[in-house]
Amino acid sequence: MTNSENTDQDQPQPKPQSLPWYRKLHWQIIFGLVLGIAYGLLAAAQGWQQFTDDWISPFGSIFFNALQLIAVPLVLGSLVTGVASLSDLKKLSRIGGKTLAIYIGTTAVAVTIGLLIVNVLQPGKSLPESTRTQLQEQFANDVSARELQAGEVEDRGPLQILVDIVPNNFFSSASSNRNMLQVVFVSLVVGIGLLQLPTKQAQPLLDLFDSLTALVIRLVDLIMLMAPIGVFALIARTITGLAADDFGQIIDLLAALGFYCIAVILGLVTHMMVTYLGLLKLLTPMKLSVFFKGMAPVQLVAFSTSSSGATLPLTMERCEEKLGVSEEVSSFVLPLGATINMDGTALYQAVAAVFIAQAMGMDIGLTGQLTIVLTAVLASIGTAAVPGAGIIMLVIILQSIGVPTAGVALILGVDRILDMMRTVTNVTGDASVATVVAATEGQLGEPNLSEVGDRIRTHL
Ligand code: ASP
């Protein structure tokens, strides 16, 4: 973001004006969210699915695509500049080691919290036999599709994950957001390579990447102008999609699986309040209110898109510009986190696995629970940062503890709702760790909570 700073110094900037509350980004997104829920319920009740698909959903897809569009250039630009500005490479390995250790540690804590809650509440034991049979019949086909996808993941050898990180063609990696780890790898290597070059040769490329980063950050502001409409459309589509042609069905499902949903949500909230806030309180000088104000739009977008990958550009922008995390730290910690750190997903997988075992009358014992800790941590690392990916990896966890994978049918109906919530936890985790790493590296600046897009919004 050096360029934008230069521009700030070169040109006289208008004084930042304070916006009325209803023009603040998070309030506008909340309006979109609430209106989207209201419209979605009405549309589901009135049978307006087709109209919603034709005339409302496309705006959600446009918003979702626009966010995804800038993820690769943002990671590439900011990570290359971040690495190339390092004074020595020891720092990079220290930041890398610390980040991985906190990511894996917090995920293990998340799984443990999930296991504690599901073992105490035992939501699976209260699921009536008749509901279980009905759900299994209703979702049998959907389960087969998930099993097929899980099979593809399973067939890969133990070191395949390392092989997958190194692409044989960068342009093919950059052409899909699913290859974010490859983009991270290439950016690291390019950054390290630039460090080795004489300044005269490195500078033109560095300037290019620096410019690219500054441009993409501004594009985030522009895209966020359509966030309220995008969020409205995404939520409306989710609700009409869930209700499909039978509106009463989702209500029945929620009633039957309410206790299970409560266990997952309780776990997610506990993890956010205890683990993340504890880390922030202990290891950073940041006020928790500042953290939440800075992160509110990120959490709302994560909730609406159910994708930590699509939310990544906004997570990076808010962490850098609002929380004061340095570009060097955020450009490394956040893309890595969006790809491998999914605490919400791991917690949910643990609760879901035990819930299914309980509902099927199986006792998985202590060995089973310990297996869940290990497999859920690994499975969440392998989960793609897209909607619904967590349930595919759940199939593998169930296989590892000997629970029939057909049990996934029990929870499929409410998965989308829980996906929205676990994605919020996933992005909050990434941002907390970025803040912690920045603070412990002496790279956490002053937070600045003036509204995102001010520069643009105040000129509209
Ligand atoms: N939707 C989640 C995410 O993108 C992944 C999952 O749990 O399905 O973070």
Short mmCIF file of C-alpha atoms and ligand atoms in Angstrom, two decimals:
data_model
loop_
_atom_site.label_atom_id
_atom_site.label_comp_id
_atom_site.label_asym_id
_atom_site.label_seq_id
_atom_site.Cartn_x
_atom_site.Cartn_y
_atom_site.Cartn_z
CA MET A 1 0.00 0.00 0.00
CA THR A 2 3.01 2.23 -0.36
CA ASN A 3 1.64 3.74 -3.53
CA SER A 4 -1.59 4.87 -1.98
CA GLU A 5 0.42 6.41 0.85
CA ASN A 6 2.54 8.26 -1.69
CA THR A 7 -0.55 9.48 -3.45
CA ASP A 8 -1.92 10.62 -0.11
CA GLN A 9 1.21 12.67 0.41
CA ASP A 10 1.44 14.03 -3.13
CA GLN A 11 -2.14 15.21 -3.54
CA PRO A 12 -4.18 17.21 -1.08
CA GLN A 13 -6.86 14.85 0.20
CA PRO A 14 -10.32 16.02 1.24
CA LYS A 15 -10.79 15.90 4.99
CA PRO A 16 -12.36 12.58 5.95
CA GLN A 17 -16.00 13.33 6.63
CA SER A 18 -17.86 11.31 9.14
CA LEU A 19 -20.77 9.46 7.57
CA PRO A 20 -24.25 9.30 9.06
CA TRP A 21 -24.78 5.90 10.68
CA TYR A 22 -27.09 4.59 7.97
CA ARG A 23 -24.36 5.07 5.35
CA LYS A 24 -21.80 3.07 7.28
CA LEU A 25 -20.84 -0.14 5.56
CA HIS A 26 -21.78 -2.59 8.29
CA TRP A 27 -25.22 -1.01 8.79
CA GLN A 28 -25.86 -1.09 5.06
CA ILE A 29 -24.90 -4.76 4.92
CA ILE A 30 -27.15 -5.47 7.90
CA PHE A 31 -30.05 -3.74 6.05
CA GLY A 32 -29.35 -5.94 3.03
CA LEU A 33 -29.24 -9.02 5.24
CA VAL A 34 -32.49 -8.29 7.08
CA LEU A 35 -34.34 -7.30 3.89
CA GLY A 36 -32.94 -10.41 2.17
CA ILE A 37 -34.27 -12.63 4.98
CA ALA A 38 -37.68 -10.91 4.88
CA TYR A 39 -37.89 -11.11 1.09
CA GLY A 40 -36.62 -14.72 1.06
CA LEU A 41 -39.27 -15.85 3.53
CA LEU A 42 -41.99 -14.03 1.59
CA ALA A 43 -40.76 -15.41 -1.74
CA ALA A 44 -40.62 -18.94 -0.32
CA ALA A 45 -44.15 -18.61 1.06
CA GLN A 46 -45.52 -17.13 -2.18
CA GLY A 47 -43.69 -19.51 -4.50
CA TRP A 48 -41.56 -16.81 -6.15
CA GLN A 49 -38.54 -19.11 -6.55
CA GLN A 50 -38.36 -18.72 -10.31
CA PHE A 51 -38.61 -14.94 -10.14
CA THR A 52 -35.91 -14.91 -7.45
CA ASP A 53 -33.64 -17.15 -9.52
CA ASP A 54 -34.13 -15.01 -12.63
CA TRP A 55 -34.11 -11.49 -11.23
CA ILE A 56 -32.58 -11.46 -7.74
CA SER A 57 -29.94 -14.21 -7.52
CA PRO A 58 -27.79 -12.85 -10.39
CA PHE A 59 -26.90 -9.81 -8.25
CA GLY A 60 -25.61 -12.16 -5.55
CA SER A 61 -23.55 -14.05 -8.11
CA ILE A 62 -22.12 -10.80 -9.48
CA PHE A 63 -21.04 -9.72 -5.98
CA PHE A 64 -19.61 -13.17 -5.20
CA ASN A 65 -17.72 -13.33 -8.51
CA ALA A 66 -16.39 -9.79 -8.17
CA LEU A 67 -14.91 -10.64 -4.76
CA GLN A 68 -13.36 -13.81 -6.11
CA LEU A 69 -12.05 -11.96 -9.14
CA ILE A 70 -9.64 -9.90 -7.09
CA ALA A 71 -8.44 -12.61 -4.69
CA VAL A 72 -5.60 -13.98 -6.86
CA PRO A 73 -4.15 -10.58 -7.92
CA LEU A 74 -4.38 -9.35 -4.34
CA VAL A 75 -2.53 -12.32 -2.87
CA LEU A 76 0.05 -12.25 -5.63
CA GLY A 77 0.68 -8.51 -5.43
CA SER A 78 0.73 -8.11 -1.69
CA LEU A 79 2.63 -11.29 -0.85
CA VAL A 80 5.38 -10.65 -3.40
CA THR A 81 5.81 -7.06 -2.14
CA GLY A 82 5.57 -8.23 1.48
CA VAL A 83 8.28 -10.88 1.10
CA ALA A 84 10.51 -8.72 -1.07
CA SER A 85 10.48 -5.98 1.55
CA LEU A 86 11.76 -8.33 4.30
CA SER A 87 15.14 -7.45 5.67
CA ASP A 88 16.06 -11.11 6.13
CA LEU A 89 14.56 -14.46 5.34
CA LYS A 90 14.84 -15.68 8.93
CA LYS A 91 11.94 -13.41 9.68
CA LEU A 92 9.84 -15.14 7.05
CA SER A 93 10.47 -18.59 8.50
CA ARG A 94 9.77 -17.26 12.01
CA ILE A 95 6.46 -15.72 10.92
CA GLY A 96 5.65 -18.91 8.98
CA GLY A 97 6.40 -21.22 11.90
CA LYS A 98 4.47 -19.09 14.36
CA THR A 99 1.47 -18.83 12.04
CA LEU A 100 1.28 -22.56 11.39
CA ALA A 101 1.67 -23.38 15.08
CA ILE A 102 -1.15 -21.02 16.11
CA TYR A 103 -3.38 -22.20 13.27
CA ILE A 104 -3.00 -25.87 14.17
CA GLY A 105 -3.19 -25.18 17.93
CA THR A 106 -6.41 -23.15 17.69
CA THR A 107 -8.00 -25.74 15.38
CA ALA A 108 -7.26 -28.50 17.90
CA VAL A 109 -8.81 -26.34 20.64
CA ALA A 110 -11.89 -25.78 18.42
CA VAL A 111 -12.35 -29.53 17.91
CA THR A 112 -11.97 -30.14 21.65
CA ILE A 113 -14.61 -27.51 22.46
CA GLY A 114 -16.95 -29.11 19.90
CA LEU A 115 -16.41 -32.57 21.39
CA LEU A 116 -17.00 -31.35 24.95
CA ILE A 117 -20.27 -29.68 24.00
CA VAL A 118 -21.64 -32.55 21.92
CA ASN A 119 -20.77 -35.08 24.63
CA VAL A 120 -22.41 -33.04 27.35
CA LEU A 121 -25.56 -32.07 25.41
CA GLN A 122 -25.87 -35.38 23.51
CA PRO A 123 -28.17 -33.95 20.81
CA GLY A 124 -28.10 -37.18 18.80
CA LYS A 125 -29.80 -39.17 21.54
CA SER A 126 -32.94 -37.05 21.35
CA LEU A 127 -33.46 -37.53 17.60
CA PRO A 128 -36.56 -39.72 17.19
CA GLU A 129 -36.08 -42.98 15.27
CA SER A 130 -38.80 -42.03 12.78
CA THR A 131 -37.08 -38.69 11.92
CA ARG A 132 -33.80 -40.53 11.44
CA THR A 133 -35.30 -42.97 8.94
CA GLN A 134 -37.17 -40.20 7.15
CA LEU A 135 -34.05 -38.02 6.80
CA GLN A 136 -31.96 -40.93 5.58
CA GLU A 137 -34.46 -41.71 2.84
CA GLN A 138 -34.93 -38.07 1.89
CA PHE A 139 -31.23 -37.23 1.49
CA ALA A 140 -29.90 -40.60 0.26
CA ASN A 141 -29.02 -39.26 -3.22
CA ASP A 142 -27.26 -36.16 -1.91
CA VAL A 143 -25.15 -38.36 0.36
CA SER A 144 -23.96 -40.49 -2.58
CA ALA A 145 -22.71 -37.34 -4.34
CA ARG A 146 -20.73 -36.28 -1.24
CA GLU A 147 -19.30 -39.81 -0.84
CA LEU A 148 -18.08 -39.71 -4.41
CA GLN A 149 -16.30 -36.38 -3.86
CA ALA A 150 -14.79 -37.60 -0.59
CA GLY A 151 -13.55 -40.74 -2.37
CA GLU A 152 -11.57 -38.58 -4.80
CA VAL A 153 -9.83 -36.83 -1.90
CA GLU A 154 -9.11 -40.11 -0.12
CA ASP A 155 -7.48 -41.79 -3.09
CA ARG A 156 -4.55 -39.40 -2.85
CA GLY A 157 -1.26 -40.41 -1.15
CA PRO A 158 -0.01 -38.80 2.11
CA LEU A 159 2.45 -36.44 0.41
CA GLN A 160 0.09 -35.44 -2.38
CA ILE A 161 -0.72 -32.24 -0.48
CA LEU A 162 2.91 -31.11 -0.90
CA VAL A 163 2.91 -32.06 -4.58
CA ASP A 164 -0.32 -30.08 -5.04
CA ILE A 165 1.26 -26.92 -3.64
CA VAL A 166 3.80 -26.71 -6.47
CA PRO A 167 2.12 -25.97 -9.80
CA ASN A 168 3.66 -26.84 -13.16
CA ASN A 169 2.06 -23.82 -14.76
CA PHE A 170 1.38 -20.64 -12.84
CA PHE A 171 -1.29 -19.44 -15.22
CA SER A 172 -3.38 -22.53 -14.60
CA SER A 173 -3.03 -21.97 -10.82
CA ALA A 174 -4.04 -18.36 -11.16
CA SER A 175 -7.06 -19.35 -13.19
CA SER A 176 -8.87 -20.93 -10.24
CA ASN A 177 -9.38 -19.63 -6.72
CA ARG A 178 -9.28 -23.21 -5.52
CA ASN A 179 -5.54 -23.16 -6.13
CA MET A 180 -4.85 -20.41 -3.61
CA LEU A 181 -2.12 -22.41 -1.88
CA GLN A 182 -0.26 -22.62 -5.21
CA VAL A 183 -0.61 -18.88 -5.67
CA VAL A 184 0.76 -18.37 -2.15
CA PHE A 185 3.68 -20.68 -2.94
CA VAL A 186 4.55 -18.96 -6.23
CA SER A 187 4.26 -15.50 -4.64
CA LEU A 188 6.63 -16.56 -1.85
CA VAL A 189 9.16 -17.92 -4.33
CA VAL A 190 8.93 -14.83 -6.56
CA GLY A 191 9.30 -12.55 -3.51
CA ILE A 192 12.36 -14.50 -2.31
CA GLY A 193 13.80 -14.43 -5.85
CA LEU A 194 13.36 -10.66 -6.06
CA LEU A 195 15.19 -10.29 -2.75
CA GLN A 196 18.24 -11.94 -4.32
CA LEU A 197 18.30 -9.65 -7.38
CA PRO A 198 20.20 -6.35 -7.53
CA THR A 199 17.84 -3.43 -6.82
CA LYS A 200 18.11 -2.11 -10.37
CA GLN A 201 16.69 -5.34 -11.78
CA ALA A 202 14.17 -6.01 -9.03
CA GLN A 203 12.69 -2.51 -8.80
CA PRO A 204 10.53 -2.45 -11.96
CA LEU A 205 8.77 -5.68 -10.99
CA LEU A 206 8.42 -4.55 -7.37
CA ASP A 207 6.81 -1.32 -8.52
CA LEU A 208 4.43 -3.31 -10.68
CA PHE A 209 3.35 -5.60 -7.83
CA ASP A 210 3.08 -2.63 -5.49
CA SER A 211 0.82 -0.83 -7.93
CA LEU A 212 -1.24 -3.96 -8.44
CA THR A 213 -1.81 -4.27 -4.69
CA ALA A 214 -2.83 -0.64 -4.31
CA LEU A 215 -5.22 -0.98 -7.24
CA VAL A 216 -6.86 -4.14 -5.92
CA ILE A 217 -7.35 -2.62 -2.48
CA ARG A 218 -9.23 0.25 -4.12
CA LEU A 219 -11.27 -2.27 -6.11
CA VAL A 220 -12.32 -3.88 -2.82
CA ASP A 221 -13.78 -0.50 -1.82
CA LEU A 222 -15.64 -0.26 -5.11
CA ILE A 223 -17.00 -3.80 -4.92
CA MET A 224 -18.11 -3.22 -1.35
CA LEU A 225 -20.35 -0.42 -2.59
CA MET A 226 -22.59 -3.15 -3.95
CA ALA A 227 -22.30 -5.29 -0.78
CA PRO A 228 -25.81 -4.45 0.55
CA ILE A 229 -27.45 -5.51 -2.73
CA GLY A 230 -25.15 -8.51 -3.10
CA VAL A 231 -25.86 -9.67 0.44
CA PHE A 232 -29.61 -9.12 -0.05
CA ALA A 233 -29.58 -11.31 -3.16
CA LEU A 234 -27.37 -14.03 -1.66
CA ILE A 235 -29.53 -14.39 1.43
CA ALA A 236 -32.77 -14.29 -0.55
CA ARG A 237 -31.45 -17.05 -2.82
CA THR A 238 -30.27 -19.14 0.12
CA ILE A 239 -33.66 -19.00 1.78
CA THR A 240 -35.69 -19.74 -1.34
CA GLY A 241 -33.21 -22.47 -2.26
CA LEU A 242 -33.52 -24.06 1.17
CA ALA A 243 -37.26 -23.92 1.17
CA ALA A 244 -37.34 -25.29 -2.43
CA ASP A 245 -40.96 -26.07 -3.10
CA ASP A 246 -41.94 -26.99 0.41
CA PHE A 247 -41.64 -24.06 2.79
CA GLY A 248 -42.74 -26.07 5.82
CA GLN A 249 -39.90 -28.53 5.26
CA ILE A 250 -37.11 -26.29 6.51
CA ILE A 251 -39.09 -25.37 9.63
CA ASP A 252 -39.66 -29.08 10.34
CA LEU A 253 -35.98 -29.77 9.80
CA LEU A 254 -34.95 -27.00 12.14
CA ALA A 255 -37.33 -28.31 14.78
CA ALA A 256 -35.97 -31.87 14.47
CA LEU A 257 -32.33 -30.83 14.34
CA GLY A 258 -32.62 -27.74 16.56
CA PHE A 259 -30.66 -29.31 19.39
CA TYR A 260 -27.83 -30.28 17.03
CA CYS A 261 -27.75 -26.75 15.54
CA ILE A 262 -27.64 -25.27 19.04
CA ALA A 263 -24.66 -27.50 19.92
CA VAL A 264 -22.74 -26.34 16.81
CA ILE A 265 -23.58 -22.65 17.30
CA LEU A 266 -22.75 -22.80 21.02
CA GLY A 267 -19.38 -24.31 20.15
CA LEU A 268 -18.63 -21.68 17.51
CA VAL A 269 -19.55 -18.80 19.82
CA THR A 270 -17.55 -20.29 22.71
CA HIS A 271 -14.51 -20.72 20.49
CA MET A 272 -14.71 -17.15 19.23
CA MET A 273 -15.31 -15.64 22.65
CA VAL A 274 -12.84 -17.74 24.61
CA THR A 275 -10.04 -18.76 22.25
CA TYR A 276 -9.77 -15.80 19.88
CA LEU A 277 -10.63 -13.07 22.32
CA GLY A 278 -8.36 -14.71 24.89
CA LEU A 279 -5.46 -14.69 22.40
CA LEU A 280 -6.14 -11.08 21.43
CA LYS A 281 -6.38 -9.98 25.04
CA LEU A 282 -3.25 -11.83 26.12
CA LEU A 283 -0.99 -11.20 23.16
CA THR A 284 -2.07 -7.89 21.61
CA PRO A 285 -2.84 -4.38 22.81
CA MET A 286 -5.96 -4.27 20.62
CA LYS A 287 -9.27 -3.40 22.23
CA LEU A 288 -11.81 -6.12 21.57
CA SER A 289 -14.43 -3.54 20.55
CA VAL A 290 -12.04 -2.21 17.91
CA PHE A 291 -11.42 -5.72 16.62
CA PHE A 292 -15.13 -6.42 16.27
CA LYS A 293 -15.92 -3.04 14.71
CA GLY A 294 -13.14 -3.55 12.21
CA MET A 295 -14.25 -7.09 11.42
CA ALA A 296 -18.05 -6.62 11.35
CA PRO A 297 -18.36 -6.19 7.55
CA VAL A 298 -16.02 -9.15 7.03
CA GLN A 299 -18.14 -11.37 9.26
CA LEU A 300 -21.34 -10.25 7.54
CA VAL A 301 -19.93 -10.97 4.09
CA ALA A 302 -18.61 -14.36 5.28
CA PHE A 303 -22.07 -15.13 6.63
CA SER A 304 -23.77 -14.22 3.36
CA THR A 305 -21.32 -15.85 0.97
CA SER A 306 -20.42 -18.94 3.08
CA SER A 307 -16.98 -18.70 1.57
CA SER A 308 -13.81 -17.65 3.35
CA GLY A 309 -12.14 -17.63 -0.08
CA ALA A 310 -14.52 -15.05 -1.51
CA THR A 311 -14.26 -13.00 1.70
CA LEU A 312 -10.44 -13.01 1.63
CA PRO A 313 -9.93 -9.68 -0.21
CA LEU A 314 -12.14 -7.90 2.31
CA THR A 315 -10.47 -9.69 5.26
CA MET A 316 -7.09 -8.49 4.01
CA GLU A 317 -8.24 -4.95 3.38
CA ARG A 318 -9.91 -4.57 6.78
CA CYS A 319 -7.03 -6.17 8.69
CA GLU A 320 -4.52 -3.84 7.07
CA GLU A 321 -6.48 -0.62 6.86
CA LYS A 322 -8.66 -0.87 9.95
CA LEU A 323 -6.83 -3.08 12.46
CA GLY A 324 -3.34 -1.90 11.56
CA VAL A 325 -1.87 -5.31 10.65
CA SER A 326 1.18 -4.79 8.42
CA GLU A 327 0.93 -5.82 4.78
CA GLU A 328 3.90 -8.13 5.29
CA VAL A 329 2.01 -10.14 7.92
CA SER A 330 -1.49 -9.95 6.48
CA SER A 331 -0.46 -10.93 2.96
CA PHE A 332 1.11 -14.13 4.26
CA VAL A 333 -1.09 -15.08 7.23
CA LEU A 334 -4.52 -14.40 5.72
CA PRO A 335 -4.38 -16.24 2.37
CA LEU A 336 -2.79 -19.18 4.16
CA GLY A 337 -5.53 -19.00 6.80
CA ALA A 338 -8.34 -18.82 4.26
CA THR A 339 -6.96 -22.01 2.72
CA ILE A 340 -5.90 -24.13 5.69
CA ASN A 341 -7.26 -22.59 8.90
CA MET A 342 -10.90 -23.54 9.36
CA ASP A 343 -11.64 -23.74 13.04
CA GLY A 344 -15.37 -23.32 12.56
CA THR A 345 -15.40 -26.16 10.05
CA ALA A 346 -13.32 -28.46 12.28
CA LEU A 347 -15.55 -27.77 15.29
CA TYR A 348 -18.67 -28.42 13.25
CA GLN A 349 -17.21 -31.64 11.84
CA ALA A 350 -16.50 -32.91 15.36
CA VAL A 351 -20.01 -32.10 16.60
CA ALA A 352 -21.61 -33.55 13.46
CA ALA A 353 -19.60 -36.78 13.60
CA VAL A 354 -20.52 -37.48 17.23
CA PHE A 355 -24.13 -36.38 16.64
CA ILE A 356 -24.49 -38.88 13.81
CA ALA A 357 -22.89 -41.65 15.90
CA GLN A 358 -25.25 -40.85 18.79
CA ALA A 359 -28.31 -40.78 16.52
CA MET A 360 -27.34 -44.18 15.13
CA GLY A 361 -26.98 -45.58 18.63
CA MET A 362 -23.21 -46.10 18.31
CA ASP A 363 -20.67 -45.51 21.05
CA ILE A 364 -17.39 -44.40 19.49
CA GLY A 365 -15.46 -44.41 22.79
CA LEU A 366 -12.37 -42.43 23.71
CA THR A 367 -10.33 -43.78 20.79
CA GLY A 368 -13.02 -42.58 18.40
CA GLN A 369 -13.03 -39.14 19.99
CA LEU A 370 -9.24 -38.89 19.78
CA THR A 371 -9.39 -40.00 16.15
CA ILE A 372 -11.86 -37.17 15.54
CA VAL A 373 -9.43 -34.62 17.01
CA LEU A 374 -6.72 -35.76 14.60
CA THR A 375 -8.86 -36.25 11.49
CA ALA A 376 -10.92 -33.08 11.98
CA VAL A 377 -7.75 -30.96 12.25
CA LEU A 378 -6.41 -32.56 9.05
CA ALA A 379 -9.77 -32.53 7.28
CA SER A 380 -10.31 -28.84 7.97
CA ILE A 381 -6.88 -28.10 6.50
CA GLY A 382 -7.95 -29.94 3.36
CA THR A 383 -11.37 -28.28 3.17
CA ALA A 384 -11.78 -25.84 0.29
CA ALA A 385 -12.80 -22.29 1.22
CA VAL A 386 -16.10 -22.56 -0.62
CA PRO A 387 -19.72 -23.15 0.43
CA GLY A 388 -20.52 -26.66 1.58
CA ALA A 389 -16.97 -28.02 1.44
CA GLY A 390 -16.92 -29.00 5.13
CA ILE A 391 -19.53 -31.72 4.75
CA ILE A 392 -17.49 -33.53 2.08
CA MET A 393 -14.57 -33.91 4.48
CA LEU A 394 -17.01 -35.04 7.17
CA VAL A 395 -17.50 -38.22 5.12
CA ILE A 396 -13.81 -39.03 5.63
CA ILE A 397 -14.02 -38.40 9.38
CA LEU A 398 -17.02 -40.71 9.67
CA GLN A 399 -15.13 -43.44 7.80
CA SER A 400 -12.16 -43.09 10.14
CA ILE A 401 -14.32 -43.74 13.20
CA GLY A 402 -16.38 -46.50 11.61
CA VAL A 403 -19.70 -44.64 11.48
CA PRO A 404 -21.81 -45.29 8.33
CA THR A 405 -21.43 -42.36 5.96
CA ALA A 406 -25.12 -42.60 5.11
CA GLY A 407 -25.53 -40.74 8.43
CA VAL A 408 -24.57 -37.52 6.65
CA ALA A 409 -28.18 -37.49 5.45
CA LEU A 410 -29.26 -36.58 8.97
CA ILE A 411 -27.60 -33.17 8.88
CA LEU A 412 -27.64 -32.23 5.18
CA GLY A 413 -30.89 -30.29 5.40
CA VAL A 414 -29.52 -27.70 7.82
CA ASP A 415 -25.97 -27.67 6.54
CA ARG A 416 -26.23 -24.43 4.58
CA ILE A 417 -27.32 -22.50 7.67
CA LEU A 418 -24.48 -23.90 9.76
CA ASP A 419 -22.06 -23.30 6.89
CA MET A 420 -22.81 -19.58 7.10
CA MET A 421 -21.98 -19.57 10.79
CA ARG A 422 -18.85 -21.69 10.61
CA THR A 423 -17.52 -19.47 7.83
CA VAL A 424 -17.87 -16.47 10.17
CA THR A 425 -15.75 -18.35 12.72
CA ASN A 426 -13.23 -19.29 10.04
CA VAL A 427 -12.61 -15.69 8.94
CA THR A 428 -12.62 -14.38 12.51
CA GLY A 429 -9.95 -16.96 13.33
CA ASP A 430 -7.77 -15.89 10.41
CA ALA A 431 -8.02 -12.22 11.37
CA SER A 432 -7.32 -12.91 15.07
CA VAL A 433 -4.21 -14.90 14.23
CA ALA A 434 -3.02 -12.18 11.81
CA THR A 435 -3.45 -9.61 14.58
CA VAL A 436 -1.61 -11.80 17.09
CA VAL A 437 1.27 -12.52 14.71
CA ALA A 438 1.54 -8.83 13.79
CA ALA A 439 1.54 -7.77 17.46
CA THR A 440 4.19 -10.30 18.46
CA GLU A 441 6.36 -9.25 15.49
CA GLY A 442 6.04 -5.56 16.37
CA GLN A 443 4.07 -5.02 13.16
CA LEU A 444 0.71 -3.92 14.50
CA GLY A 445 0.07 -0.24 13.80
CA GLU A 446 -2.61 2.04 15.17
CA PRO A 447 -6.15 0.90 14.30
CA ASN A 448 -8.13 3.29 12.13
CA LEU A 449 -11.86 2.77 12.12
CA SER A 450 -12.92 5.48 9.70
CA GLU A 451 -15.36 3.85 7.33
CA VAL A 452 -14.15 1.63 4.48
CA GLY A 453 -14.86 3.28 1.18
CA ASP A 454 -14.97 6.72 2.84
CA ARG A 455 -12.91 8.11 0.07
CA ILE A 456 -15.43 6.77 -2.43
CA ARG A 457 -18.60 7.04 -0.39
CA THR A 458 -18.11 10.63 0.64
CA HIS A 459 -17.72 11.54 -3.03
CA LEU A 460 -20.87 9.85 -4.24
N1 ASP B 1 -17.76 -22.60 3.79
C1 ASP B 1 -16.61 -22.79 4.61
C2 ASP B 1 -15.58 -21.71 4.30
O1 ASP B 1 -15.50 -21.27 3.18
C3 ASP B 1 -16.00 -24.14 4.47
C4 ASP B 1 -16.96 -25.19 5.01
O2 ASP B 1 -16.93 -25.44 6.22
O3 ASP B 1 -17.78 -25.70 4.25
O4 ASP B 1 -14.86 -21.29 5.18
#
